[in-house]
mmCIF file of C-alpha atoms and ligand atoms in Angstrom:
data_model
loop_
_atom_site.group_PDB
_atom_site.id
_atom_site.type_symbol
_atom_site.label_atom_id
_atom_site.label_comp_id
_atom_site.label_asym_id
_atom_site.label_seq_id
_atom_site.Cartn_x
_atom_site.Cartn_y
_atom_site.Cartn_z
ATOM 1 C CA UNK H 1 195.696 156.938 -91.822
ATOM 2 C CA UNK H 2 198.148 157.078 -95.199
ATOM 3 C CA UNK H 3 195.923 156.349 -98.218
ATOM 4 C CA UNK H 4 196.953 153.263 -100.498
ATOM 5 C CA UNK H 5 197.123 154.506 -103.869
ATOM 6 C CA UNK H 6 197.599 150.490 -105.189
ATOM 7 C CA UNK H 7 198.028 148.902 -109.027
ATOM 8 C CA UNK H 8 196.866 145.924 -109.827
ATOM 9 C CA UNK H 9 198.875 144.265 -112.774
ATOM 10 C CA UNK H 10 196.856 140.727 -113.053
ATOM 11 C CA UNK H 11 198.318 138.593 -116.091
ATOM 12 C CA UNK H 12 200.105 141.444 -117.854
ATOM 13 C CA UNK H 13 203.849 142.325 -118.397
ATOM 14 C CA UNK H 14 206.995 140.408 -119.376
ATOM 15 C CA UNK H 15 209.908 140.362 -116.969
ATOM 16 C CA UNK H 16 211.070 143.559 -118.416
ATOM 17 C CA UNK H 17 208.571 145.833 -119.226
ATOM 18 C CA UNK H 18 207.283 145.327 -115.606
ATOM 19 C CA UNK H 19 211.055 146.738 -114.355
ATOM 20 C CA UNK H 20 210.562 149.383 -116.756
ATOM 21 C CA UNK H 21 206.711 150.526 -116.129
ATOM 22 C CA UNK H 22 208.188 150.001 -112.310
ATOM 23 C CA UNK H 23 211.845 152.110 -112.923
ATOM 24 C CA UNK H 24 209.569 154.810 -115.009
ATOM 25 C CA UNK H 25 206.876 155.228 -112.185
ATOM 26 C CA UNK H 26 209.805 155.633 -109.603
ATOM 27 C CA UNK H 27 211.005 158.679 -111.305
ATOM 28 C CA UNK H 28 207.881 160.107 -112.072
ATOM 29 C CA UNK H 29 206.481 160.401 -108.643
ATOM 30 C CA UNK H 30 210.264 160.658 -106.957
ATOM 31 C CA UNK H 31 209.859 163.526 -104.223
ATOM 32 C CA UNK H 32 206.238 164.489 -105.260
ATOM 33 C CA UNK H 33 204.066 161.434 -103.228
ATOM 34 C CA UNK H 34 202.235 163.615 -100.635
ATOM 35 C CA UNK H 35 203.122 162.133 -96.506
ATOM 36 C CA UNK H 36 199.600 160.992 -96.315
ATOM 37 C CA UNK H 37 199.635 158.519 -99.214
ATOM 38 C CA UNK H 38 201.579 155.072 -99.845
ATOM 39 C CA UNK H 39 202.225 153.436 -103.248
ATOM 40 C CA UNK H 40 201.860 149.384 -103.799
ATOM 41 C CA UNK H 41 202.790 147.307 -106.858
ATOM 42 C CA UNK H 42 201.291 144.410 -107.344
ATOM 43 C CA UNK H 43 202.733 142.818 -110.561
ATOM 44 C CA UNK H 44 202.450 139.168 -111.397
ATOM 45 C CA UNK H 45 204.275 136.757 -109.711
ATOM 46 C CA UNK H 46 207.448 136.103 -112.001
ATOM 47 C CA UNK H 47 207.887 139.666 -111.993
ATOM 48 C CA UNK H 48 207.782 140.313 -107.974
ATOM 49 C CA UNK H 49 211.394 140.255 -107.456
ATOM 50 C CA UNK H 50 212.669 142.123 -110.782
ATOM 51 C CA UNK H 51 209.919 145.030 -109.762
ATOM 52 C CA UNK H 52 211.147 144.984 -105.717
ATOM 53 C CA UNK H 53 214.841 145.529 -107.107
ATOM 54 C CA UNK H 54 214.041 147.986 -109.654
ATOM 55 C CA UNK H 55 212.313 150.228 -106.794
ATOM 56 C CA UNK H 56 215.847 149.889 -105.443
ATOM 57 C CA UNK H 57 214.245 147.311 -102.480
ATOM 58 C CA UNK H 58 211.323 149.653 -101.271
ATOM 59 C CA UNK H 59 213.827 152.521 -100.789
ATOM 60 C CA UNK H 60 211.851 154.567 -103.388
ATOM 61 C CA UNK H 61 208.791 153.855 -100.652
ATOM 62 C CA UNK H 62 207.196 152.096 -102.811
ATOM 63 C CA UNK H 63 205.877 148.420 -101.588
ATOM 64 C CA UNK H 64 205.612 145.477 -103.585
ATOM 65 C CA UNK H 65 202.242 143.204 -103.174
ATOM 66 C CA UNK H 66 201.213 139.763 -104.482
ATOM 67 C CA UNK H 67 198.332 138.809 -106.360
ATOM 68 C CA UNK H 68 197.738 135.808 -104.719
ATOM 69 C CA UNK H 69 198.986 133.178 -102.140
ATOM 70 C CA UNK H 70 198.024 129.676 -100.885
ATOM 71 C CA UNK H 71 197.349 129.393 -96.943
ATOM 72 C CA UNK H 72 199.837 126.849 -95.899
ATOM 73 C CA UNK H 73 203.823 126.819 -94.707
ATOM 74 C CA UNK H 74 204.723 124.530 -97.526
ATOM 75 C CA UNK H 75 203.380 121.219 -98.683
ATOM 76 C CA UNK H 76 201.992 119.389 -102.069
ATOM 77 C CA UNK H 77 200.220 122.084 -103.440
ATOM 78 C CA UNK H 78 200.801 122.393 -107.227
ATOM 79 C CA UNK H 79 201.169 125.921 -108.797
ATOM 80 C CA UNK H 80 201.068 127.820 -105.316
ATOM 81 C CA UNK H 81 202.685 130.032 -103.694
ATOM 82 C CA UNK H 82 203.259 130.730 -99.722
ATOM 83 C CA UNK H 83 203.321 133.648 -97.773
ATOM 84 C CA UNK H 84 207.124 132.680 -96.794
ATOM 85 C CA UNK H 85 208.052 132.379 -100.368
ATOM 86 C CA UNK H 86 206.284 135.832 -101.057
ATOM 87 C CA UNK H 87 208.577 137.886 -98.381
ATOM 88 C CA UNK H 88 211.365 136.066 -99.934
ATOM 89 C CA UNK H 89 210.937 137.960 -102.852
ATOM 90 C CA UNK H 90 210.378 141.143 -101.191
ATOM 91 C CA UNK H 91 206.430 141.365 -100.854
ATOM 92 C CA UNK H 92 204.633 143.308 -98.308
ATOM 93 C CA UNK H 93 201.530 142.907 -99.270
ATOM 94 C CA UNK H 94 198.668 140.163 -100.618
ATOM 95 C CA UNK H 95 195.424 140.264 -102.212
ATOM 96 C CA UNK H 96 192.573 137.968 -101.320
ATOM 97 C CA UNK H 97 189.144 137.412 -103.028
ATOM 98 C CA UNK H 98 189.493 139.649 -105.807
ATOM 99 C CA UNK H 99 186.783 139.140 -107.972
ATOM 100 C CA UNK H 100 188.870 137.929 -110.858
ATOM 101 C CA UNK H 101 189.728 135.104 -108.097
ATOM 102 C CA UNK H 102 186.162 134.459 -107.361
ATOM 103 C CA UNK H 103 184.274 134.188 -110.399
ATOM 104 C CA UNK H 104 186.936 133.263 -112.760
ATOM 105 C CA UNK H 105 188.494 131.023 -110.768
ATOM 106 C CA UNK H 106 186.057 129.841 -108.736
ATOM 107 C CA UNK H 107 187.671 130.926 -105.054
ATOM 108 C CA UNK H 108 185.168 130.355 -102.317
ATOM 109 C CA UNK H 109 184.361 132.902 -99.447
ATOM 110 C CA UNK H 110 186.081 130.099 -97.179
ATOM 111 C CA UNK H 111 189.014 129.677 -99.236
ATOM 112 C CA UNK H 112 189.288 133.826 -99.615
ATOM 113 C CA UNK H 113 188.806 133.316 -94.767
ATOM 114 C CA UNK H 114 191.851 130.877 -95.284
ATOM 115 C CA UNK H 115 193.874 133.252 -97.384
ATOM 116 C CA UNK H 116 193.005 136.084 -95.089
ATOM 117 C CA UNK H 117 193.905 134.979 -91.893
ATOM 118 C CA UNK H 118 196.894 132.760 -92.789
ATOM 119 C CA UNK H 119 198.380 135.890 -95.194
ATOM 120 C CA UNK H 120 197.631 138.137 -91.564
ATOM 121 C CA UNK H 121 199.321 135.529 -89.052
ATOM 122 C CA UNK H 122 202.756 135.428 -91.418
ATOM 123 C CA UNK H 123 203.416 139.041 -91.431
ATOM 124 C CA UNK H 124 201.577 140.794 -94.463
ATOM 125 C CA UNK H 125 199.565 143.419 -94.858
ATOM 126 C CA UNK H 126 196.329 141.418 -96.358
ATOM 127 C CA UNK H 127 193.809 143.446 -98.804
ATOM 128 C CA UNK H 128 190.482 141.737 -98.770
ATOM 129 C CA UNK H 129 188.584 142.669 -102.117
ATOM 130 C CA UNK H 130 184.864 142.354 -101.852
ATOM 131 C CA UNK H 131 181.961 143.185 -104.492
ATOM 132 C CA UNK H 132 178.602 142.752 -105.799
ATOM 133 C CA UNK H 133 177.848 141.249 -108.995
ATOM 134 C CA UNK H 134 175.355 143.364 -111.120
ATOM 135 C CA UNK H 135 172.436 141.171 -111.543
ATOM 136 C CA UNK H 136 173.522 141.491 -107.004
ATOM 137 C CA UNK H 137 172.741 144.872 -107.508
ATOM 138 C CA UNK H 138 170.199 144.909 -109.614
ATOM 139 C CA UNK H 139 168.000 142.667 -106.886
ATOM 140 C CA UNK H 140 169.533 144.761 -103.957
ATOM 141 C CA UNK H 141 171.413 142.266 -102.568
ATOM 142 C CA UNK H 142 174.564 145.044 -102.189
ATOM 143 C CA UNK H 143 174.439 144.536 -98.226
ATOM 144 C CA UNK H 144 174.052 140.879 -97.996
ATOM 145 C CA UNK H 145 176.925 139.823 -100.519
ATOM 146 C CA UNK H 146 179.491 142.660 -98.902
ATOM 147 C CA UNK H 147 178.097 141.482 -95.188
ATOM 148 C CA UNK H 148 178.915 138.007 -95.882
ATOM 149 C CA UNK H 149 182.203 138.359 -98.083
ATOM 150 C CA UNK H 150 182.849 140.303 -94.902
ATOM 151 C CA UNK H 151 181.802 137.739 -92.048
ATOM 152 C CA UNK H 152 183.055 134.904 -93.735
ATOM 153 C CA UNK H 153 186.259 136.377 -94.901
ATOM 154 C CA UNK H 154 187.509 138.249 -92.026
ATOM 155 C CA UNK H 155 186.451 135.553 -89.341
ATOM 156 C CA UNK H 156 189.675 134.074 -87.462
ATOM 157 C CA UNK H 157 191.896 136.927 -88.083
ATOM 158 C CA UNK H 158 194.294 136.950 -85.328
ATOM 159 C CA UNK H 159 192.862 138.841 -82.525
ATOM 160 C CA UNK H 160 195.736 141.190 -82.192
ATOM 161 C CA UNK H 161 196.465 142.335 -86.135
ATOM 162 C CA UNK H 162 197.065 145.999 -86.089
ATOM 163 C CA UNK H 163 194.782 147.886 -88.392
ATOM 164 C CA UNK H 164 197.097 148.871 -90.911
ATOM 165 C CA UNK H 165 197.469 145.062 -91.729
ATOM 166 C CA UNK H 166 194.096 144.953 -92.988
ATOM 167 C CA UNK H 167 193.276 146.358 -96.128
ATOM 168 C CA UNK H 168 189.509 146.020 -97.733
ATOM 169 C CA UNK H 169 188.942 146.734 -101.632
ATOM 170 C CA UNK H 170 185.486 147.518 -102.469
ATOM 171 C CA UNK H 171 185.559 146.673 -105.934
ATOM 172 C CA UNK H 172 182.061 146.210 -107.383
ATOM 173 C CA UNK H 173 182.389 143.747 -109.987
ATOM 174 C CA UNK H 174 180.614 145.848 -113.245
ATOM 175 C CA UNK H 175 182.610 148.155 -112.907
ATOM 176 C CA UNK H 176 186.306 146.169 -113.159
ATOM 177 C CA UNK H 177 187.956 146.256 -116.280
ATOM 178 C CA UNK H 178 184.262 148.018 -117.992
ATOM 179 C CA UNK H 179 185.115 151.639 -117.892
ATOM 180 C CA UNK H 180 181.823 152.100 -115.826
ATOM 181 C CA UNK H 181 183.163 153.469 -112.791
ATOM 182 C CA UNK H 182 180.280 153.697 -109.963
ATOM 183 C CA UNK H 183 178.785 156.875 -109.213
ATOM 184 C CA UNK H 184 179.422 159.104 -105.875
ATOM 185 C CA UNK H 185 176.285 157.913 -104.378
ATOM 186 C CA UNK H 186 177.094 154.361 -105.042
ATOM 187 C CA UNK H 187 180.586 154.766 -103.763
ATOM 188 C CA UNK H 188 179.877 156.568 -100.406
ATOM 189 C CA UNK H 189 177.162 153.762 -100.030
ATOM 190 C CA UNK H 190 179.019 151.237 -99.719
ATOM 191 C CA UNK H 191 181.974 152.483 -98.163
ATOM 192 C CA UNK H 192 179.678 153.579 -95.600
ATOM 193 C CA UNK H 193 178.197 149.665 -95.415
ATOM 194 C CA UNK H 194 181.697 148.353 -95.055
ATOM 195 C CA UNK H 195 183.063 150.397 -92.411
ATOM 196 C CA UNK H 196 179.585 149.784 -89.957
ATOM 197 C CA UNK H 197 180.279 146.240 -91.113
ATOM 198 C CA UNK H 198 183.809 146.657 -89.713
ATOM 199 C CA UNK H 199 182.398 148.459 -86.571
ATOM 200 C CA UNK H 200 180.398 145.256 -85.735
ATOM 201 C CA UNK H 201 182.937 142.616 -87.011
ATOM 202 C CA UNK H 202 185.905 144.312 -85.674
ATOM 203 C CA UNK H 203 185.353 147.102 -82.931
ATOM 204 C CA UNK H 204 188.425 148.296 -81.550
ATOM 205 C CA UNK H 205 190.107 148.464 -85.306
ATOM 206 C CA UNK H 206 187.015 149.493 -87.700
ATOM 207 C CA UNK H 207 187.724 153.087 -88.244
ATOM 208 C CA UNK H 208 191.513 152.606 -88.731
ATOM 209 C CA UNK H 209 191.120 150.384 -91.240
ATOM 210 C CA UNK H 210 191.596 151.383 -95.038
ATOM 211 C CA UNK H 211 189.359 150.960 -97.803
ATOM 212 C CA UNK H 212 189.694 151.332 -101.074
ATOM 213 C CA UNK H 213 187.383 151.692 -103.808
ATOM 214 C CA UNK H 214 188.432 149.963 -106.981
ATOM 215 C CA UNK H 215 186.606 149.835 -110.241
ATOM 216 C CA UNK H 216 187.814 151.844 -113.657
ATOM 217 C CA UNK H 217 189.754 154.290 -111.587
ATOM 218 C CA UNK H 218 191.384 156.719 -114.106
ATOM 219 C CA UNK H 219 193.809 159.507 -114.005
ATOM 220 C CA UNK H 220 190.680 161.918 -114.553
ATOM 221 C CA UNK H 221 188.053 160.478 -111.782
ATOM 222 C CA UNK H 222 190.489 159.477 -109.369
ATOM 223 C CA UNK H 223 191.027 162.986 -107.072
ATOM 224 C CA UNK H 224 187.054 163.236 -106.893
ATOM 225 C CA UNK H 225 187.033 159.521 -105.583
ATOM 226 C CA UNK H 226 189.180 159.733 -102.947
ATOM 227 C CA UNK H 227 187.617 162.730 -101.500
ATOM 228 C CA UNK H 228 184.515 161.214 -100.830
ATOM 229 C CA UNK H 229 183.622 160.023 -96.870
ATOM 230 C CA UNK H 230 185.737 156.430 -96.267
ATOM 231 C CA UNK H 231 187.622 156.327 -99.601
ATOM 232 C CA UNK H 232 191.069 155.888 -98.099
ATOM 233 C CA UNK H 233 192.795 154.555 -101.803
ATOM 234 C CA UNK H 234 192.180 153.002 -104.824
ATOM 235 C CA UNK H 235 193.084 149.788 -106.428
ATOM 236 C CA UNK H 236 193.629 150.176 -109.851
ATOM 237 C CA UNK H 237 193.704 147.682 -112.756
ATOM 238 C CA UNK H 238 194.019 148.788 -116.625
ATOM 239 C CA UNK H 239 195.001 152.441 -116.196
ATOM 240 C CA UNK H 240 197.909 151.447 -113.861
ATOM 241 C CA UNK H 241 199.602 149.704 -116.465
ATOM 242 C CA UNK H 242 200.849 152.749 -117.883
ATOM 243 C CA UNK H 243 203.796 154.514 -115.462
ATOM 244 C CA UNK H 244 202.563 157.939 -116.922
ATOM 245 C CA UNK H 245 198.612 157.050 -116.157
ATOM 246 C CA UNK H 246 199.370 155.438 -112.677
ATOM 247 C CA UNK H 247 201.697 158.737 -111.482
ATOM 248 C CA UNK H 248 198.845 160.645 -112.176
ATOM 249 C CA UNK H 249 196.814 158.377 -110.081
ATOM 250 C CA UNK H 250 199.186 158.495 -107.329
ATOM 251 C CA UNK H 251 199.503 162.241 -107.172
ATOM 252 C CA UNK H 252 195.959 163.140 -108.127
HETATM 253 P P1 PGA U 301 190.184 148.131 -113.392
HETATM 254 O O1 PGA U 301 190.515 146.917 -112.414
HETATM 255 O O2 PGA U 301 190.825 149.363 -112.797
HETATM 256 O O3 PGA U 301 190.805 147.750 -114.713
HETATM 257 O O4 PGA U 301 188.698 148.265 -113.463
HETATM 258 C C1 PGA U 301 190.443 147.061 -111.021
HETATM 259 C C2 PGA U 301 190.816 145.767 -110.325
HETATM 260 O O5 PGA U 301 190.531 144.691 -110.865
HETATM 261 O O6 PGA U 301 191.395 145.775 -109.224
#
């Protein structure tokens, strides 16, 4: 299983500092990416296409993921964006549910199942980010919100996807964007939830399938995170804005 060392852009970057973070990181990590790891962007939408060319179309190995999509071919859906349109512009992969999505902007577990399984059936490799809330924590609800982010948003997924095609992010939400990374023991915990969840929801695929912790990852914690027990990548918001900061990441 090739750990996904992923970099999660959000609402940052012009046209043409996202080619050049994109260009910069290329060369930086050119010939040094160890066999067992892969290397996603995920920039913001107008800058897909710019970013997929600057990697010289994935020939640098180095995919190109969306932040988004809408689960539906086409249709009268102001502002979105469909899977089709998304491999048009050379994207591999999608996120669903991350928690920016959720609480910010109000996505539903159902809508996050939609996403999912629609993002699965046309072709992509679909990251499903999941994570408690603190005050979650704090009453130790941990296992209830990650079983039923889980349930609900890997239910219908096409009975044959491969396990590669699924990606899940455990991304607890204090910890995005706050500089509080969790601890070891937090980590391990509920990477260990999330794959017997898998085991139950998804038997024949569970242990193939990655997960990656995400949460304040940083050029100095990251090697120590993805050595501990089902850590297979990161996803990685502020400190992968930087080509410098995320090659570091990549090769830690
Ligand atoms: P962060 O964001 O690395 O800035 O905490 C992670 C994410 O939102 O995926």
């Amino acid at each position: 299983m090739k750990k996904l060392m992923a970099a999660n852009w959000k609402m940052f970057k012009l046209r043409s500092e996202a080619r050049e973070t994109a260009t910069e990181l290329a060369s930086l990590i050119k010939g040094k990416v160890p066999a067992d790891r892969e290397v996603l962007l995920i920039p913001s939408l107008p800058s897909t296409h710019g970013v997929y060319t600057a990697l010289g179309k994935g020939a640098e190995g180095v995919h190109v993921g969306a932040q988004n999509l809408y689960p539906a071919e086409e249709g009268a859906y102001t502002g979105e964006v469909s899977p089709a349109m998304l491999k048009d512009l050379g994207v591999t992969h999608a996120l669903a549910g991350h928690s920016e999505r959720r609480h910010v902007l109000g996505e539903t577990d159902e809508l996050v199942r939609q996403k999912t399984a629609y993002g699965l059936q046309q072709g992509l490799i679909m990251i499903l980010c999941i994570g408690e809330k603190i005050e979650e924590r704090k009453a130790g609800d941990v296992e209830t919100v990650l079983s039923r982010q889980m349930e609900i948003g890997l239910k219908d997924i096409p009975a044959d996807t491969p396990a590669e095609n699924i990606v899940i992010a455990y991304e607890p939400v204090w910890a995005i964007g706050t500089g509080e990374v969790a601890g070891p023991e937090e980590i391990i915990e509920a990477h260990a939830f999330t794959r017997k969840k898998l085991q139950e929801l998804l038997p024949s695929i569970a242990n193939e399938i990655r997960i990656l912790y995400g949460g304040s990852v940083k050029p100095t914690n990251c090697s120590d995170i993805i050595a501990l027990d089902n850590v297979d990548g990161v996803l990685v918001g502020g400190a992968s804005l930087r080509a410098e900061s995320f090659s570091k990441i990549v090769l830690a």
